[in-house]
Every structure is written in C-alpha cells, then in structure tokens.
C-alpha cells in the first residue's frame, strides 16, 4: 500500500482566486493521479502526473485551469485556477503500486474545496 | 467513451440483511478494483480481481469478476452498520492498465 497525505484538508475560497493542493507520498512513485469528486458523485480523473514530464490531461480538463507540478518522485501539486462555484468538489490524489500483472491505486484523504 | 455502470445507486437495508452491488460494462478490463469511501475520507481499496471468473472473499464480503472480465459483483452477507459507506468499482482498461474507470458508486446505509 502507500501512505498519502494532502494539504489542505479543506478550504473555502472566493470566486476568481486559486487554490493549490499538495500531495505527499511516503515512498517514490512513478505516476501520481489527480481526481475530482463532485458532491454526491463518483471519481473523475483530471490528469496523470509523471515526474520529469508534463502532466497528461483527460478530456474536459485543461492545463490552464488545472496546472500540475511534479518536482520529484514523492510530491505533486494541483492548482485549481480562476475558481467558480462549479469547482466546489473533493480533489483526490492517488498513486499506483504494481501487484502481479496489474496495478492497484491508493488514495489520499482528499481536499474539500468550497467556492463562494 | 468507456462506461462502468454500477447498481443500485442507493441501498438502505436493515442490519443482518444481505445485498449485492453490480458493476457492468461493455469494455473488457485487465483488472477491477472495489473501494469503500466514508465521509471525509479517500476511497480505501478492498480488493482487486484479475482473472475472469475469480471469486475473492473478505470476511462477509464476496467479490466476483465475470468470466469475460466485463462485469463484477460485490455481495455482503449479514450487513452491519459499519458497512455503511460509498462503494465504488473501478476497472483498469486493457490498453492502459494504470488508468482506472470508476463506476457511479453505490451508497449503502445499514440501519441498526
């Protein structure tokens, strides 16, 4: 498994501002993932972040709105820019671990963002 | 677009009852993972199934992967209030085993 921490655990932000979320893992990992979970919904992958290269974004998510940094093998940040109330969600980071022929993903506790 | 349909969306049962949650897709998965998420926390991995037809048991929870690796089920026997939570299935696509597609989730409430 993996021990993953996120900061902040929650925040209330004003419209038009930005929030940067940090994700720290207890061991080196190649890939880190960022997800969004809107109220009452399931998880949607925002992007995959590899160390040393630009993040790969999923359809509907763009770098200008969700810039990601991956400075080393244990850390990543996600910034949610130009906030609007529609960005109110839980943001989760995860990492994967090989298990036999497949991978398993482990999640951080999440960051609950409320935009007013 | 790959979809993983999960049912039911919501389930409210009495303590001691049994229940089954289903995940279905038209896509073939290299593996499928089940998670449970409680309020204010991230999803916690319960099990990973890899082989078609595979059955795994975790105490009162039984997980099955369909023969064609397109569907899965979670059966809980004698549910307890501690089983309350959001259950999520997530499939790893054959062409990209690191990327998970999540089901819509099943919110389970077990009443004492």
PDB file of C-alpha atoms in Angstrom:
ATOM      1  CA  UNK A   1       0.000   0.000   0.000  1.00  0.00           C
ATOM      2  CA  UNK A   2       1.018   3.651   0.320  1.00  0.00           C
ATOM      3  CA  UNK A   3       0.649   6.435   2.861  1.00  0.00           C
ATOM      4  CA  UNK A   4      -0.553   9.593   1.171  1.00  0.00           C
ATOM      5  CA  UNK A   5      -1.199  12.970   2.735  1.00  0.00           C
ATOM      6  CA  UNK A   6      -2.888  16.012   1.260  1.00  0.00           C
ATOM      7  CA  UNK A   7      -2.868  19.656   2.263  1.00  0.00           C
ATOM      8  CA  UNK A   8      -5.099  21.423   2.920  1.00  0.00           C
ATOM      9  CA  UNK A   9      -7.783  19.004   4.040  1.00  0.00           C
ATOM     10  CA  UNK A  10     -10.409  21.612   3.266  1.00  0.00           C
ATOM     11  CA  UNK A  11     -10.660  25.235   2.225  1.00  0.00           C
ATOM     12  CA  UNK A  12     -13.219  27.879   1.426  1.00  0.00           C
ATOM     13  CA  UNK A  13     -12.134  30.168  -1.398  1.00  0.00           C
ATOM     14  CA  UNK A  14     -13.611  33.159  -3.126  1.00  0.00           C
ATOM     15  CA  UNK A  15     -14.621  33.190  -6.740  1.00  0.00           C
ATOM     16  CA  UNK A  16     -11.772  34.162  -9.055  1.00  0.00           C
ATOM     17  CA  UNK A  17      -8.956  33.074  -6.752  1.00  0.00           C
ATOM     18  CA  UNK A  18      -6.848  29.915  -6.985  1.00  0.00           C
ATOM     19  CA  UNK A  19      -6.112  27.035  -4.633  1.00  0.00           C
ATOM     20  CA  UNK A  20      -3.013  24.850  -4.693  1.00  0.00           C
ATOM     21  CA  UNK A  21      -3.332  21.369  -3.235  1.00  0.00           C
ATOM     22  CA  UNK A  22      -0.288  19.407  -2.149  1.00  0.00           C
ATOM     23  CA  UNK A  23       0.092  15.644  -2.226  1.00  0.00           C
ATOM     24  CA  UNK A  24       2.913  13.840  -0.429  1.00  0.00           C
ATOM     25  CA  UNK A  25       3.645  10.105  -0.669  1.00  0.00           C
ATOM     26  CA  UNK A  26       5.725   8.083   1.780  1.00  0.00           C
ATOM     27  CA  UNK A  27       7.787   6.426  -0.965  1.00  0.00           C
ATOM     28  CA  UNK A  28       8.884   7.095  -4.529  1.00  0.00           C
ATOM     29  CA  UNK A  29       6.301   6.511  -7.225  1.00  0.00           C
ATOM     30  CA  UNK A  30       6.394   6.927 -10.975  1.00  0.00           C
ATOM     31  CA  UNK A  31       2.822   8.044 -11.538  1.00  0.00           C
ATOM     32  CA  UNK A  32       0.550  10.215  -9.470  1.00  0.00           C
ATOM     33  CA  UNK A  33      -3.065  10.846 -10.336  1.00  0.00           C
ATOM     34  CA  UNK A  34      -5.438  13.696  -9.595  1.00  0.00           C
ATOM     35  CA  UNK A  35      -9.181  13.129  -9.391  1.00  0.00           C
ATOM     36  CA  UNK A  36     -12.225  15.286  -8.819  1.00  0.00           C
ATOM     37  CA  UNK A  37     -15.268  14.064  -6.915  1.00  0.00           C
ATOM     38  CA  UNK A  38     -18.230  16.390  -7.225  1.00  0.00           C
ATOM     39  CA  UNK A  39     -20.856  16.355  -4.460  1.00  0.00           C
ATOM     40  CA  UNK A  40     -22.628  13.014  -4.337  1.00  0.00           C
ATOM     41  CA  UNK A  41     -20.737  11.756  -7.375  1.00  0.00           C
ATOM     42  CA  UNK A  42     -18.067   9.249  -8.261  1.00  0.00           C
ATOM     43  CA  UNK A  43     -14.457   9.997  -9.161  1.00  0.00           C
ATOM     44  CA  UNK A  44     -13.336  11.586 -12.415  1.00  0.00           C
ATOM     45  CA  UNK A  45      -9.685  11.537 -13.444  1.00  0.00           C
ATOM     46  CA  UNK A  46      -8.292  15.008 -14.091  1.00  0.00           C
ATOM     47  CA  UNK A  47      -4.731  14.163 -15.084  1.00  0.00           C
ATOM     48  CA  UNK A  48      -1.803  11.812 -14.673  1.00  0.00           C
ATOM     49  CA  UNK A  49       1.473  13.310 -13.476  1.00  0.00           C
ATOM     50  CA  UNK A  50       4.836  11.689 -14.203  1.00  0.00           C
ATOM     51  CA  UNK A  51       8.000  13.076 -12.705  1.00  0.00           C
ATOM     52  CA  UNK A  52      10.060  14.956 -15.240  1.00  0.00           C
ATOM     53  CA  UNK A  53       7.376  15.362 -17.856  1.00  0.00           C
ATOM     54  CA  UNK A  54       4.220  17.370 -18.397  1.00  0.00           C
ATOM     55  CA  UNK A  55       1.011  16.013 -16.975  1.00  0.00           C
ATOM     56  CA  UNK A  56      -1.417  14.208 -19.259  1.00  0.00           C
ATOM     57  CA  UNK A  57      -4.912  15.659 -19.023  1.00  0.00           C
ATOM     58  CA  UNK A  58      -8.193  13.871 -19.575  1.00  0.00           C
ATOM     59  CA  UNK A  59     -10.890  15.133 -21.897  1.00  0.00           C
ATOM     60  CA  UNK A  60     -12.601  18.169 -20.410  1.00  0.00           C
ATOM     61  CA  UNK A  61      -9.652  19.243 -18.273  1.00  0.00           C
ATOM     62  CA  UNK A  62      -7.011  21.741 -19.416  1.00  0.00           C
ATOM     63  CA  UNK A  63      -3.652  22.818 -18.094  1.00  0.00           C
ATOM     64  CA  UNK A  64      -4.611  26.489 -17.788  1.00  0.00           C
ATOM     65  CA  UNK A  65      -7.393  25.614 -15.355  1.00  0.00           C
ATOM     66  CA  UNK A  66      -5.631  22.753 -13.540  1.00  0.00           C
ATOM     67  CA  UNK A  67      -1.853  23.264 -13.658  1.00  0.00           C
ATOM     68  CA  UNK A  68       0.069  20.408 -12.083  1.00  0.00           C
ATOM     69  CA  UNK A  69       3.622  20.204 -10.817  1.00  0.00           C
ATOM     70  CA  UNK A  70       5.620  17.056 -10.175  1.00  0.00           C
ATOM     71  CA  UNK A  71       9.035  18.169  -8.936  1.00  0.00           C
ATOM     72  CA  UNK A  72      10.122  14.799  -7.539  1.00  0.00           C
ATOM     73  CA  UNK A  73       9.041  11.196  -7.075  1.00  0.00           C
ATOM     74  CA  UNK A  74       7.161  11.762  -3.799  1.00  0.00           C
ATOM     75  CA  UNK A  75       5.348  15.043  -4.308  1.00  0.00           C
ATOM     76  CA  UNK A  76       2.857  16.746  -6.595  1.00  0.00           C
ATOM     77  CA  UNK A  77       0.638  19.812  -6.569  1.00  0.00           C
ATOM     78  CA  UNK A  78      -2.636  20.562  -8.299  1.00  0.00           C
ATOM     79  CA  UNK A  79      -3.774  24.137  -8.681  1.00  0.00           C
ATOM     80  CA  UNK A  80      -7.399  24.922  -9.403  1.00  0.00           C
ATOM     81  CA  UNK A  81      -7.367  28.345 -11.054  1.00  0.00           C
ATOM     82  CA  UNK A  82      -9.903  31.112 -11.504  1.00  0.00           C
ATOM     83  CA  UNK A  83     -12.312  29.434  -9.135  1.00  0.00           C
ATOM     84  CA  UNK A  84     -16.057  29.353  -9.676  1.00  0.00           C
ATOM     85  CA  UNK A  85     -18.748  27.703  -7.546  1.00  0.00           C
ATOM     86  CA  UNK A  86     -18.785  24.801 -10.041  1.00  0.00           C
ATOM     87  CA  UNK A  87     -15.267  23.917  -8.853  1.00  0.00           C
ATOM     88  CA  UNK A  88     -16.616  23.042  -5.404  1.00  0.00           C
ATOM     89  CA  UNK A  89     -15.596  19.395  -5.095  1.00  0.00           C
ATOM     90  CA  UNK A  90     -13.328  16.982  -3.324  1.00  0.00           C
ATOM     91  CA  UNK A  91      -9.940  16.705  -5.003  1.00  0.00           C
ATOM     92  CA  UNK A  92      -8.038  13.480  -4.505  1.00  0.00           C
ATOM     93  CA  UNK A  93      -4.552  12.366  -5.380  1.00  0.00           C
ATOM     94  CA  UNK A  94      -3.599   8.753  -5.792  1.00  0.00           C
ATOM     95  CA  UNK A  95      -0.625   6.570  -6.631  1.00  0.00           C
ATOM     96  CA  UNK A  96      -0.407   3.106  -8.042  1.00  0.00           C
ATOM     97  CA  UNK A  97       1.521   0.088  -6.912  1.00  0.00           C
ATOM     98  CA  UNK A  98       2.272  -2.967  -9.039  1.00  0.00           C
ATOM     99  CA  UNK A  99       0.532  -6.140  -7.963  1.00  0.00           C
ATOM    100  CA  UNK A 100       1.334  -9.142 -10.078  1.00  0.00           C
ATOM    101  CA  UNK A 101       0.271  -8.361 -13.623  1.00  0.00           C
ATOM    102  CA  UNK A 102      -1.729  -5.278 -12.694  1.00  0.00           C
ATOM    103  CA  UNK A 103      -1.625  -2.111 -10.611  1.00  0.00           C
ATOM    104  CA  UNK A 104      -3.583  -1.020  -7.578  1.00  0.00           C
ATOM    105  CA  UNK A 105      -4.358   2.606  -6.781  1.00  0.00           C
ATOM    106  CA  UNK A 106      -4.218   4.092  -3.312  1.00  0.00           C
ATOM    107  CA  UNK A 107      -5.810   7.404  -2.440  1.00  0.00           C
ATOM    108  CA  UNK A 108      -5.084  10.336  -0.217  1.00  0.00           C
ATOM    109  CA  UNK A 109      -7.736  11.642   2.191  1.00  0.00           C
ATOM    110  CA  UNK A 110      -8.880  14.323  -0.227  1.00  0.00           C
ATOM    111  CA  UNK A 111      -9.180  18.116  -0.155  1.00  0.00           C
ATOM    112  CA  UNK A 112     -12.683  19.505   0.151  1.00  0.00           C
ATOM    113  CA  UNK A 113     -12.945  22.799  -1.722  1.00  0.00           C
ATOM    114  CA  UNK A 114     -15.890  25.147  -1.365  1.00  0.00           C
ATOM    115  CA  UNK A 115     -16.041  28.183  -3.631  1.00  0.00           C
ATOM    116  CA  UNK A 116     -18.219  31.087  -2.549  1.00  0.00           C
TER     117      UNK A 116
ATOM    118  CA  UNK B   1     -16.444   6.542 -24.042  1.00  0.00           C
ATOM    119  CA  UNK B   2     -15.889   3.678 -21.662  1.00  0.00           C
ATOM    120  CA  UNK B   3     -18.630   3.354 -19.090  1.00  0.00           C
ATOM    121  CA  UNK B   4     -18.871   1.325 -15.948  1.00  0.00           C
ATOM    122  CA  UNK B   5     -22.461   1.170 -14.779  1.00  0.00           C
ATOM    123  CA  UNK B   6     -22.983   0.470 -11.113  1.00  0.00           C
ATOM    124  CA  UNK B   7     -26.273  -0.523  -9.477  1.00  0.00           C
ATOM    125  CA  UNK B   8     -28.097   0.152  -7.342  1.00  0.00           C
ATOM    126  CA  UNK B   9     -27.182   3.777  -6.778  1.00  0.00           C
ATOM    127  CA  UNK B  10     -28.575   3.772  -3.272  1.00  0.00           C
ATOM    128  CA  UNK B  11     -29.430   0.991  -0.867  1.00  0.00           C
ATOM    129  CA  UNK B  12     -30.941   1.260   2.594  1.00  0.00           C
ATOM    130  CA  UNK B  13     -31.228  -2.024   4.457  1.00  0.00           C
ATOM    131  CA  UNK B  14     -31.675  -3.383   7.946  1.00  0.00           C
ATOM    132  CA  UNK B  15     -28.778  -4.838   9.877  1.00  0.00           C
ATOM    133  CA  UNK B  16     -28.455  -8.562   9.165  1.00  0.00           C
ATOM    134  CA  UNK B  17     -29.747  -8.430   5.597  1.00  0.00           C
ATOM    135  CA  UNK B  18     -27.759  -9.476   2.549  1.00  0.00           C
ATOM    136  CA  UNK B  19     -27.114  -7.315  -0.502  1.00  0.00           C
ATOM    137  CA  UNK B  20     -25.413  -7.390  -3.870  1.00  0.00           C
ATOM    138  CA  UNK B  21     -23.910  -4.498  -5.829  1.00  0.00           C
ATOM    139  CA  UNK B  22     -23.269  -4.845  -9.547  1.00  0.00           C
ATOM    140  CA  UNK B  23     -20.808  -3.263 -11.975  1.00  0.00           C
ATOM    141  CA  UNK B  24     -21.354  -3.773 -15.681  1.00  0.00           C
ATOM    142  CA  UNK B  25     -19.583  -2.602 -18.796  1.00  0.00           C
ATOM    143  CA  UNK B  26     -19.246  -3.345 -22.481  1.00  0.00           C
ATOM    144  CA  UNK B  27     -15.471  -2.964 -22.113  1.00  0.00           C
ATOM    145  CA  UNK B  28     -13.044  -5.680 -21.090  1.00  0.00           C
ATOM    146  CA  UNK B  29     -10.871  -4.866 -18.091  1.00  0.00           C
ATOM    147  CA  UNK B  30      -7.453  -6.210 -17.214  1.00  0.00           C
ATOM    148  CA  UNK B  31      -8.443  -5.920 -13.557  1.00  0.00           C
ATOM    149  CA  UNK B  32     -11.194  -4.486 -11.432  1.00  0.00           C
ATOM    150  CA  UNK B  33     -10.913  -2.898  -8.029  1.00  0.00           C
ATOM    151  CA  UNK B  34     -13.523  -2.302  -5.337  1.00  0.00           C
ATOM    152  CA  UNK B  35     -13.264   0.595  -2.918  1.00  0.00           C
ATOM    153  CA  UNK B  36     -15.218   1.824   0.075  1.00  0.00           C
ATOM    154  CA  UNK B  37     -15.308   5.517   0.891  1.00  0.00           C
ATOM    155  CA  UNK B  38     -16.558   7.055   4.106  1.00  0.00           C
ATOM    156  CA  UNK B  39     -17.461  10.739   4.514  1.00  0.00           C
ATOM    157  CA  UNK B  40     -14.411  12.984   4.719  1.00  0.00           C
ATOM    158  CA  UNK B  41     -12.015  10.285   3.613  1.00  0.00           C
ATOM    159  CA  UNK B  42     -10.489   8.993   0.420  1.00  0.00           C
ATOM    160  CA  UNK B  43     -11.523   5.665  -1.113  1.00  0.00           C
ATOM    161  CA  UNK B  44      -9.978   2.635   0.572  1.00  0.00           C
ATOM    162  CA  UNK B  45      -9.081  -0.346  -1.581  1.00  0.00           C
ATOM    163  CA  UNK B  46     -10.978  -3.506  -0.607  1.00  0.00           C
ATOM    164  CA  UNK B  47      -9.931  -5.982  -3.283  1.00  0.00           C
ATOM    165  CA  UNK B  48      -8.522  -6.401  -6.781  1.00  0.00           C
ATOM    166  CA  UNK B  49      -9.777  -9.124  -9.112  1.00  0.00           C
ATOM    167  CA  UNK B  50      -7.768 -10.024 -12.174  1.00  0.00           C
ATOM    168  CA  UNK B  51      -8.816 -13.402 -13.602  1.00  0.00           C
ATOM    169  CA  UNK B  52     -12.142 -13.988 -15.339  1.00  0.00           C
ATOM    170  CA  UNK B  53     -14.444 -15.920 -13.019  1.00  0.00           C
ATOM    171  CA  UNK B  54     -12.316 -15.104  -9.997  1.00  0.00           C
ATOM    172  CA  UNK B  55     -14.012 -15.039  -6.595  1.00  0.00           C
ATOM    173  CA  UNK B  56     -12.433 -13.379  -3.570  1.00  0.00           C
ATOM    174  CA  UNK B  57     -13.734 -13.258  -0.035  1.00  0.00           C
ATOM    175  CA  UNK B  58     -13.004 -10.658   2.586  1.00  0.00           C
ATOM    176  CA  UNK B  59     -14.832 -11.692   5.769  1.00  0.00           C
ATOM    177  CA  UNK B  60     -18.524 -11.102   4.959  1.00  0.00           C
ATOM    178  CA  UNK B  61     -17.766  -9.562   1.556  1.00  0.00           C
ATOM    179  CA  UNK B  62     -17.591 -11.716  -1.590  1.00  0.00           C
ATOM    180  CA  UNK B  63     -16.292 -10.259  -4.841  1.00  0.00           C
ATOM    181  CA  UNK B  64     -16.675 -11.880  -8.244  1.00  0.00           C
ATOM    182  CA  UNK B  65     -15.183 -10.983 -11.603  1.00  0.00           C
ATOM    183  CA  UNK B  66     -17.230 -12.008 -14.630  1.00  0.00           C
ATOM    184  CA  UNK B  67     -15.902 -14.700 -16.947  1.00  0.00           C
ATOM    185  CA  UNK B  68     -15.496 -12.177 -19.769  1.00  0.00           C
ATOM    186  CA  UNK B  69     -13.957  -9.584 -17.426  1.00  0.00           C
ATOM    187  CA  UNK B  70     -16.658  -7.053 -18.279  1.00  0.00           C
ATOM    188  CA  UNK B  71     -18.605  -7.151 -15.037  1.00  0.00           C
ATOM    189  CA  UNK B  72     -18.226  -7.692 -11.318  1.00  0.00           C
ATOM    190  CA  UNK B  73     -20.344  -8.046  -8.206  1.00  0.00           C
ATOM    191  CA  UNK B  74     -19.945  -7.415  -4.517  1.00  0.00           C
ATOM    192  CA  UNK B  75     -22.087  -9.437  -2.119  1.00  0.00           C
ATOM    193  CA  UNK B  76     -22.306  -8.571   1.561  1.00  0.00           C
ATOM    194  CA  UNK B  77     -23.692 -11.156   3.958  1.00  0.00           C
ATOM    195  CA  UNK B  78     -25.370 -10.107   7.193  1.00  0.00           C
ATOM    196  CA  UNK B  79     -24.694  -6.412   6.732  1.00  0.00           C
ATOM    197  CA  UNK B  80     -23.696  -4.363   9.750  1.00  0.00           C
ATOM    198  CA  UNK B  81     -23.902  -0.600  10.401  1.00  0.00           C
ATOM    199  CA  UNK B  82     -20.117  -0.456   9.980  1.00  0.00           C
ATOM    200  CA  UNK B  83     -20.586  -1.443   6.334  1.00  0.00           C
ATOM    201  CA  UNK B  84     -22.269   1.893   5.665  1.00  0.00           C
ATOM    202  CA  UNK B  85     -20.450   3.910   3.024  1.00  0.00           C
ATOM    203  CA  UNK B  86     -19.977   4.593  -0.663  1.00  0.00           C
ATOM    204  CA  UNK B  87     -18.875   1.525  -2.625  1.00  0.00           C
ATOM    205  CA  UNK B  88     -17.025   2.157  -5.859  1.00  0.00           C
ATOM    206  CA  UNK B  89     -15.912  -0.242  -8.534  1.00  0.00           C
ATOM    207  CA  UNK B  90     -13.076   0.766 -10.855  1.00  0.00           C
ATOM    208  CA  UNK B  91     -11.850  -1.036 -13.930  1.00  0.00           C
ATOM    209  CA  UNK B  92      -8.394  -0.908 -15.491  1.00  0.00           C
ATOM    210  CA  UNK B  93      -8.638  -0.850 -19.265  1.00  0.00           C
ATOM    211  CA  UNK B  94      -6.764  -3.443 -21.307  1.00  0.00           C
ATOM    212  CA  UNK B  95      -4.858  -0.835 -23.300  1.00  0.00           C
ATOM    213  CA  UNK B  96      -3.876   1.254 -20.293  1.00  0.00           C
ATOM    214  CA  UNK B  97      -3.710  -0.796 -17.157  1.00  0.00           C
ATOM    215  CA  UNK B  98      -2.688   2.113 -14.952  1.00  0.00           C
ATOM    216  CA  UNK B  99      -5.770   4.192 -15.730  1.00  0.00           C
ATOM    217  CA  UNK B 100      -8.978   3.434 -13.823  1.00  0.00           C
ATOM    218  CA  UNK B 101     -12.543   3.997 -14.950  1.00  0.00           C
ATOM    219  CA  UNK B 102     -14.812   4.441 -11.939  1.00  0.00           C
ATOM    220  CA  UNK B 103     -18.393   3.321 -11.609  1.00  0.00           C
ATOM    221  CA  UNK B 104     -21.034   5.761 -10.434  1.00  0.00           C
ATOM    222  CA  UNK B 105     -20.982   4.376  -6.910  1.00  0.00           C
ATOM    223  CA  UNK B 106     -23.451   2.684  -4.557  1.00  0.00           C
ATOM    224  CA  UNK B 107     -24.328   4.484  -1.378  1.00  0.00           C
ATOM    225  CA  UNK B 108     -25.127   1.889   1.278  1.00  0.00           C
ATOM    226  CA  UNK B 109     -26.902   2.646   4.547  1.00  0.00           C
ATOM    227  CA  UNK B 110     -27.229  -0.165   7.055  1.00  0.00           C
ATOM    228  CA  UNK B 111     -29.755   0.675   9.768  1.00  0.00           C
ATOM    229  CA  UNK B 112     -29.256  -0.844  13.224  1.00  0.00           C
TER     230      UNK B 112
END
